[in-house]
CSV table of C-alpha atoms in Angstrom, one decimal:
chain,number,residue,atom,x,y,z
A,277,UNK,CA,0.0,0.0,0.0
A,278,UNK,CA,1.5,3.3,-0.9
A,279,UNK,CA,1.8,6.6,1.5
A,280,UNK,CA,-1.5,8.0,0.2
A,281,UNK,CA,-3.7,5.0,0.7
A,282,UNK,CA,-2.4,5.1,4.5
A,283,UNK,CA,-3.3,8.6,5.1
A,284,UNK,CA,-7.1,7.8,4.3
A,285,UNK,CA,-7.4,4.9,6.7
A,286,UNK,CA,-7.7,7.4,9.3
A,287,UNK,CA,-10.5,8.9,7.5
A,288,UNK,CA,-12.8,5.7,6.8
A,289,UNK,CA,-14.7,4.0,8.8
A,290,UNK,CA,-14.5,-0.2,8.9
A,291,UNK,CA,-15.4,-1.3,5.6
A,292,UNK,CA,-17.5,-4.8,5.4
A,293,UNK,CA,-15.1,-6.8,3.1
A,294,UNK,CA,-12.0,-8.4,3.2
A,295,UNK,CA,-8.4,-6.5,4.0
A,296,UNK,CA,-6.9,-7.7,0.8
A,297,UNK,CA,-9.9,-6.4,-1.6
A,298,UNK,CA,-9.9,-3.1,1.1
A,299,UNK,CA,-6.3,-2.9,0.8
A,300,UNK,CA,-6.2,-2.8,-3.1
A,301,UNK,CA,-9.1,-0.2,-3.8
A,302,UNK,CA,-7.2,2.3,-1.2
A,303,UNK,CA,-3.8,1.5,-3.3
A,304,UNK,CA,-5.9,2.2,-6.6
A,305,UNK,CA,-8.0,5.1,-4.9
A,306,UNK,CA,-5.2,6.9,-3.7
A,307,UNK,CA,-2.9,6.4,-7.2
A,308,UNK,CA,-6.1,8.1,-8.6
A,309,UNK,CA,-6.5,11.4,-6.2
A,310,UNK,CA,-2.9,11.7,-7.0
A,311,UNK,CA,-3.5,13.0,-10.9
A,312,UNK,CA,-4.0,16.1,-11.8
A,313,UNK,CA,-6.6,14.5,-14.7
A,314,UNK,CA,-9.0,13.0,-11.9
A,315,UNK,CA,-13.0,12.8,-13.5
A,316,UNK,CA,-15.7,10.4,-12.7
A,317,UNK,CA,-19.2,10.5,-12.9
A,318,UNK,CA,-21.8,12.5,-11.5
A,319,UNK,CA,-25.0,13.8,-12.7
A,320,UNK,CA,-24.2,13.0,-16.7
A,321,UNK,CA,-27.3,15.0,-18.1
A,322,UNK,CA,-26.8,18.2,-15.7
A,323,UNK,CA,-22.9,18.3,-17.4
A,324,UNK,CA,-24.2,18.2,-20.7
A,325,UNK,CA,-27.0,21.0,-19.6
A,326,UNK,CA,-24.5,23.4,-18.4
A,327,UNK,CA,-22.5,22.5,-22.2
A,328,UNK,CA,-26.0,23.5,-23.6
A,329,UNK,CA,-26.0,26.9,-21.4
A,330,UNK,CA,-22.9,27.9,-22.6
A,331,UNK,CA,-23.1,27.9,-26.1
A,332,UNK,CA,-26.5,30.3,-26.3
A,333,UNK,CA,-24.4,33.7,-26.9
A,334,UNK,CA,-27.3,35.6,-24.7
A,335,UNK,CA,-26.5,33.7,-21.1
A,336,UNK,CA,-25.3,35.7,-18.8
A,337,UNK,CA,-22.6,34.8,-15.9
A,338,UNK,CA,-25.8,34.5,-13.8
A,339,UNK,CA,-27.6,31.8,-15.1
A,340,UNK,CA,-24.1,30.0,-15.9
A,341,UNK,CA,-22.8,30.3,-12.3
A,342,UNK,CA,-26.1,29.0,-11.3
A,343,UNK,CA,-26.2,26.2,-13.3
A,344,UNK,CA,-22.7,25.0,-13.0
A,345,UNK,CA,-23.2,25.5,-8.9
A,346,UNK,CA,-25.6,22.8,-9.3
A,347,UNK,CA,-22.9,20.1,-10.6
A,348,UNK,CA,-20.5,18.8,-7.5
A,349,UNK,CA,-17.3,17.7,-9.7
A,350,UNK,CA,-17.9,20.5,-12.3
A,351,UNK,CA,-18.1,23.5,-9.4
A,352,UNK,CA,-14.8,21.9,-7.5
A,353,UNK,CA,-12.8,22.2,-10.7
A,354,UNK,CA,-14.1,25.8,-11.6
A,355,UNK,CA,-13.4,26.8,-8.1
A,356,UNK,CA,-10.3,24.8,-7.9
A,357,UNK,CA,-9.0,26.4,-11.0
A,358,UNK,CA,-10.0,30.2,-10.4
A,359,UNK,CA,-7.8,29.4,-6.9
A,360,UNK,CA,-5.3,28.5,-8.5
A,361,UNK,CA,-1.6,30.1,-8.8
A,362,UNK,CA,-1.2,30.9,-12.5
A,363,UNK,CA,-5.1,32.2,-12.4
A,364,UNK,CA,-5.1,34.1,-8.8
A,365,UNK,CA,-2.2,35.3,-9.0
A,366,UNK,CA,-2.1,37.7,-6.0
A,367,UNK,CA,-5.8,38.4,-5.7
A,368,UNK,CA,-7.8,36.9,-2.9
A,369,UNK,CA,-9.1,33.6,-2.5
A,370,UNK,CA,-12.4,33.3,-4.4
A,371,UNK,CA,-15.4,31.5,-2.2
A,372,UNK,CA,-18.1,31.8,-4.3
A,373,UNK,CA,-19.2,30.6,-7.4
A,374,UNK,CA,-20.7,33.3,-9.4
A,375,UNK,CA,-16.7,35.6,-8.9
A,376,UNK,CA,-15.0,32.2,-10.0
A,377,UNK,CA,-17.2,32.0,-13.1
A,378,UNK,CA,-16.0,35.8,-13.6
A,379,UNK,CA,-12.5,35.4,-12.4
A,380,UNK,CA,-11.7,32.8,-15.2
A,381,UNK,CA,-14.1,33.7,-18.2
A,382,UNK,CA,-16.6,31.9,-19.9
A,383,UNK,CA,-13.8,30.8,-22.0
A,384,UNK,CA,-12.5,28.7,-19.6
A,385,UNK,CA,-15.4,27.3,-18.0
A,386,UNK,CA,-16.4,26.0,-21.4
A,387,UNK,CA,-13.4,24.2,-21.9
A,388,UNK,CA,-14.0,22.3,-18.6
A,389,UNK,CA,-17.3,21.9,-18.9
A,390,UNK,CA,-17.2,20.2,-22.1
A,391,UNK,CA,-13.8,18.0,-20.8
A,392,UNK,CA,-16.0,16.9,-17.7
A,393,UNK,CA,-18.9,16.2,-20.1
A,394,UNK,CA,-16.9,13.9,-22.5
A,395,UNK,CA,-14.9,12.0,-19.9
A,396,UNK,CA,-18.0,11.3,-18.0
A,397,UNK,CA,-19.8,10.1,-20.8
A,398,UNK,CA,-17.1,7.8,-21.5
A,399,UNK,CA,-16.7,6.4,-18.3
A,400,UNK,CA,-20.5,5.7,-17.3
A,401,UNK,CA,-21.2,1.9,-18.6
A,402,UNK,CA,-19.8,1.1,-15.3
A,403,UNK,CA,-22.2,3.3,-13.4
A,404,UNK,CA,-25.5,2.3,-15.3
A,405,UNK,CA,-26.6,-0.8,-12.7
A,406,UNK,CA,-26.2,2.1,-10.1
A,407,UNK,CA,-27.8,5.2,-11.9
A,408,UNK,CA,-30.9,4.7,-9.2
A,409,UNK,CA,-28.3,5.7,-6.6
A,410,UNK,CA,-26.7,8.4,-8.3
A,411,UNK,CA,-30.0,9.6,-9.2
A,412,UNK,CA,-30.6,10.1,-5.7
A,413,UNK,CA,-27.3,11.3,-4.4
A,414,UNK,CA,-27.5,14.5,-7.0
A,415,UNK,CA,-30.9,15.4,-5.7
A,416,UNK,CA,-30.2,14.8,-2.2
A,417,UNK,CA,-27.0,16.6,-2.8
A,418,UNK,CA,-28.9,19.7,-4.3
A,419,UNK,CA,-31.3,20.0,-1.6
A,420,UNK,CA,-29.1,20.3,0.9
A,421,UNK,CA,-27.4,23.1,-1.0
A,422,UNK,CA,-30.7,24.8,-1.4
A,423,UNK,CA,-31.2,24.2,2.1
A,424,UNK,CA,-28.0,25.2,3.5
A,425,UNK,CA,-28.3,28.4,1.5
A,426,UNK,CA,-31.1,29.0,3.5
A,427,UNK,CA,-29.9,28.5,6.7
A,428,UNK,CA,-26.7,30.2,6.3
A,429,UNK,CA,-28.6,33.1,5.6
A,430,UNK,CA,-30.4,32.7,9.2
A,431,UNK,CA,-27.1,32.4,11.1
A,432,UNK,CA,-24.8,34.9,8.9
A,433,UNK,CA,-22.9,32.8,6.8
A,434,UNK,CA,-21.9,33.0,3.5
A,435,UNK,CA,-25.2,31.7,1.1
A,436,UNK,CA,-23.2,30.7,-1.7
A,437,UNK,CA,-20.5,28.5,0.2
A,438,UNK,CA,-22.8,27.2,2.0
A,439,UNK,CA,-24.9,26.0,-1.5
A,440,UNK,CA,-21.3,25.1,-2.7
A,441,UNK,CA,-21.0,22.8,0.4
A,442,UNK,CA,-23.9,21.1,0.0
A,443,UNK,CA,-23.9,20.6,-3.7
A,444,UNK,CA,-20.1,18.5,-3.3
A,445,UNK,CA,-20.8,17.1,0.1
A,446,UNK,CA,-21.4,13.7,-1.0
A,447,UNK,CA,-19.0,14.3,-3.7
A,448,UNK,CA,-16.7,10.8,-1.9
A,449,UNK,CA,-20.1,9.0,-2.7
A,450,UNK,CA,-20.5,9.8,-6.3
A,451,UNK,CA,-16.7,9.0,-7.1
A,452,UNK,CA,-16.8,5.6,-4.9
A,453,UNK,CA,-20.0,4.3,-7.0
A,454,UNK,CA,-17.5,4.7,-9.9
A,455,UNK,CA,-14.5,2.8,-8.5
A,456,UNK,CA,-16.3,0.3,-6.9
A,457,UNK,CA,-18.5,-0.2,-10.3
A,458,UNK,CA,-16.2,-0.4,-12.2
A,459,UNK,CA,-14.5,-3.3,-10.1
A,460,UNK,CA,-15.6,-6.8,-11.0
A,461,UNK,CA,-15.1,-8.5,-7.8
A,462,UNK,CA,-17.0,-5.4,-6.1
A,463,UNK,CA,-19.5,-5.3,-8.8
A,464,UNK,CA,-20.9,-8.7,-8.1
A,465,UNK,CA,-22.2,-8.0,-4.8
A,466,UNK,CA,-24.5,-4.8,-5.0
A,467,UNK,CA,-24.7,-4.9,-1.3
A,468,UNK,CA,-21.6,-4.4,-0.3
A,469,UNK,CA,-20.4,-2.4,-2.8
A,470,UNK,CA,-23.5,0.4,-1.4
A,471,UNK,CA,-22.4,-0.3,1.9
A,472,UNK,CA,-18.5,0.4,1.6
A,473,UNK,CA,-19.8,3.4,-0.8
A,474,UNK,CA,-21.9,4.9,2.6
A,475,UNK,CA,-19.3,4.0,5.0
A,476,UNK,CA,-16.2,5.1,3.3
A,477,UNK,CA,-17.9,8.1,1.7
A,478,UNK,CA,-17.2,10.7,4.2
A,479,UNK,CA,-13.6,9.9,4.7
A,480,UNK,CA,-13.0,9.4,1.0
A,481,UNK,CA,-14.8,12.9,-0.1
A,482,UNK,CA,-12.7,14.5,2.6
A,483,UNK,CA,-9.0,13.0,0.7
A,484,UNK,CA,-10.5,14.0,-2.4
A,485,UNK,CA,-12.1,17.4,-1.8
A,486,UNK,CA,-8.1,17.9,-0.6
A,487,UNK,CA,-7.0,17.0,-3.9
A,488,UNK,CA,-9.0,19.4,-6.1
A,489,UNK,CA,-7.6,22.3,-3.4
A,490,UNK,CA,-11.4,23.0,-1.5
A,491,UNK,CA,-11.2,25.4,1.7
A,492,UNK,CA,-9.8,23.3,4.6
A,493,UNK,CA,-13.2,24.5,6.7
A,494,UNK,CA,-15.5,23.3,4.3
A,495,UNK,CA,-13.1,20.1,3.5
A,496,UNK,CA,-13.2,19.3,7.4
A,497,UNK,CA,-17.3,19.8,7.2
A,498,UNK,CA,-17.1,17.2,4.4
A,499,UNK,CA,-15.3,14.6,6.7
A,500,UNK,CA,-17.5,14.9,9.8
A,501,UNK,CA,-20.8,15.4,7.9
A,502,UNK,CA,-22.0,12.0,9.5
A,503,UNK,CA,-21.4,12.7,13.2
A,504,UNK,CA,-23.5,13.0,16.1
A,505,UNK,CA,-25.9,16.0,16.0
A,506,UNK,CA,-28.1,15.0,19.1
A,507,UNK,CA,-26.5,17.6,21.0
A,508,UNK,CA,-26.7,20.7,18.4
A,509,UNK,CA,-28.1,23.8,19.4
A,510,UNK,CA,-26.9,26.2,16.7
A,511,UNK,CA,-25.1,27.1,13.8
A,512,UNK,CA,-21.9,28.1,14.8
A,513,UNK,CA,-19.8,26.8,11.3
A,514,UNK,CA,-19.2,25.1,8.6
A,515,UNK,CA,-19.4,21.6,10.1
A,516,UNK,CA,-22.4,22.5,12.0
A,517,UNK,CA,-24.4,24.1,9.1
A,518,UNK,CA,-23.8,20.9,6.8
A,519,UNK,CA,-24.8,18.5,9.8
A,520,UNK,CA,-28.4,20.3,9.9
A,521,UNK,CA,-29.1,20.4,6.3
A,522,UNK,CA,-28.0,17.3,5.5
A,523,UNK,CA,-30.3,15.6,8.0
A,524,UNK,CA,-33.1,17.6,7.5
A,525,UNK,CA,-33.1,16.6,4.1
A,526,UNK,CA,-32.3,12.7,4.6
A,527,UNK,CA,-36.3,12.7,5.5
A,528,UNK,CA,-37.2,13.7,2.1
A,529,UNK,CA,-34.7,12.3,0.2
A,530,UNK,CA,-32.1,10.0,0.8
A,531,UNK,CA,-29.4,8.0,-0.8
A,532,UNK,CA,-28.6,5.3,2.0
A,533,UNK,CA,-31.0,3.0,3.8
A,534,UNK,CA,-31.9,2.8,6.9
A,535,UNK,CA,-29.9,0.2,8.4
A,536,UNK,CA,-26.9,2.0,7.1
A,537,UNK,CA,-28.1,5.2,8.9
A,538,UNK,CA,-28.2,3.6,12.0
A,539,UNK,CA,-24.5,3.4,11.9
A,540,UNK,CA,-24.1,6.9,12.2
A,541,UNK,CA,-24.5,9.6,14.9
A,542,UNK,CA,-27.6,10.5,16.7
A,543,UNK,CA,-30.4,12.4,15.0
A,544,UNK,CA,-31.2,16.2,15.1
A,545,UNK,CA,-33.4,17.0,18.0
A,546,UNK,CA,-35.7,19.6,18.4
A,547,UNK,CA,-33.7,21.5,20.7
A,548,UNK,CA,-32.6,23.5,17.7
A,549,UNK,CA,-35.6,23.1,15.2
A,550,UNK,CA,-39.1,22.7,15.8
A,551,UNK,CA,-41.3,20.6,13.5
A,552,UNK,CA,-42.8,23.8,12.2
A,553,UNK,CA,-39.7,25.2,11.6
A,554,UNK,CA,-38.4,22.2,9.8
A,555,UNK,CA,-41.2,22.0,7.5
A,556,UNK,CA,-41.4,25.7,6.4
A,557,UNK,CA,-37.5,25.5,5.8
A,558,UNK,CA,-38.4,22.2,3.9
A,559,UNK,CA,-41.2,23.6,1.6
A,560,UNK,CA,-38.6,27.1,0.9
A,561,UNK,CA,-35.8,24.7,-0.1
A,562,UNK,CA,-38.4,22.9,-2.7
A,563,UNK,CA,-39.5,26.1,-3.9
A,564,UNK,CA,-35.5,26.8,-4.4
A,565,UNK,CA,-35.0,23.4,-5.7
A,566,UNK,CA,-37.8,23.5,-8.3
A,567,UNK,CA,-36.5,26.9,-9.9
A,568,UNK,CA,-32.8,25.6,-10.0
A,569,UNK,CA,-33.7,22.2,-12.4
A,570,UNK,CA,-36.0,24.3,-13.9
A,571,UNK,CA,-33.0,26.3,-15.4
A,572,UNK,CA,-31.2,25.4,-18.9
């Protein structure tokens, strides 16, 4: 096992297969968050939407930040790239979407865009017996943008990072449903394969947010998005933030089943949300959710 692979174990949680499979998917995981060229799947018809966007000559950076914010492993490279050295130079670190969209030109987020698009397409065969799940991960991972936007707003955060957040939280998720898929052994049993992909997904979203140069805060939010939240009784961060949305929204829409839930941390109480509460920020983040798929 190379260096990488033993930097995530601390990362993942126990795994329900053997050491010798475990140990050889962290040796090929780890080779892969090492290149700069890393793609995989995520929502294929959303990547090809924002391609469609961008080549009407009346969009505006408006509707094109929107629509790209709405992609997990699209957004991380825009943002990823309008961070970077050679495109920052010595202005300041960009944190929403909308000024990374402007920072690098339309130019440039066509040219990823359309690289995303192609290289997804052409690795997807592996991810067709599992499109149900990934279905489900994109809109569960929109909502809880949508509803972390809105909650941000109630405790003075930052909106936008906080719809950023959402929208790439499960981001390990979407990228282990590739690997895994696209592993015979791991492919012949659907049930382990979902259950490493909700256990490991956390730790391995945390490695490779890190990898496409994501703001530690939000990368650290990422990695502990599955903890406890019984004892929450505000939104103080990042981490906190992601915890509430994210399990306010796993009772509308969820990705994982039950049993795997009950691994995790204890539930949201109403300590910090009431059920009225709850379902009024429920029925705005719909509303939010309805226009945004409505767009391109």
């Amino acid at each position: 096992m190379n260096l990488y692979a033993a930097r995530l174990i601390p990362h993942l949680n126990p795994a329900p297969m053997p050491d010798a499979l475990a140990n050889r998917l962290l040796a090929q995981i780890a080779q892969e968050l090492s290149s700069p060229d890393l793609v995989f799947p995520t929502s294929f018809d959303l990547t090809l939407r924002v391609q469609n966007l961008l080549k009407r000559p009346e969009t505006g950076i408006d509707q094109i930040a929107a629509l790209v914010a709405t992609e997990p492993l699209l957004s991380s490279k825009i943002m990823a790239y309008a961070n970077s050295t050679a495109v920052r130079g010595s202005g300041p670190e960009i944190t929403e979407l909308r000024t990374a969209v402007m920072r690098i030109g339309l130019d440039a987020v066509r040219s990823v865009s359309y690289t995303v698009a192609v290289e997804q397409l052409v690795r997807s065969k592996h991810m067709a017996p599992y499109m149900d799940v990934s279905r489900l991960m994109w809109e569960h991972s929109l909502m809880v943008a949508v509803l972390g936007r809105r909650l941000a707003r109630e405790y003075r955060l930052n909106p936008e990072k906080a719809f950023f957040l959402g929208v790439i939280h499960d981001l390990g998720g979407f990228y282990l449903l590739y690997r895994c898929s696209a592993d015979a052994e791991l492919a012949r049993d659907r049930e382990q394969l979902l259950d490493l992909v909700f256990d490991w997904h956390d730790g391995i979203g945390h490695a490779l947010l890190s990898a496409l140069g994501v703001q530690e805060e939000l990368v650290t939010a990422v990695q502990d998005h599955e903890s406890d939240a019984s004892g929450l009784t505000g939104v103080r961060n990042w981490t906190e933030l992601l915890l509430v949305a994210d399990q306010l929204v796993q009772t509308a829409i969820d990705w994982a089943t039950p049993e795997q839930r009950a691994r995790r941390g204890g539930k949201l109480t109403e300590t910090l949300l009431d059920t009225a509460a709850r379902d009024e920020l429920m029925a705005q983040a719909r509303e939010d959710r309805a226009s945004l798929t409505a767009m391109g």
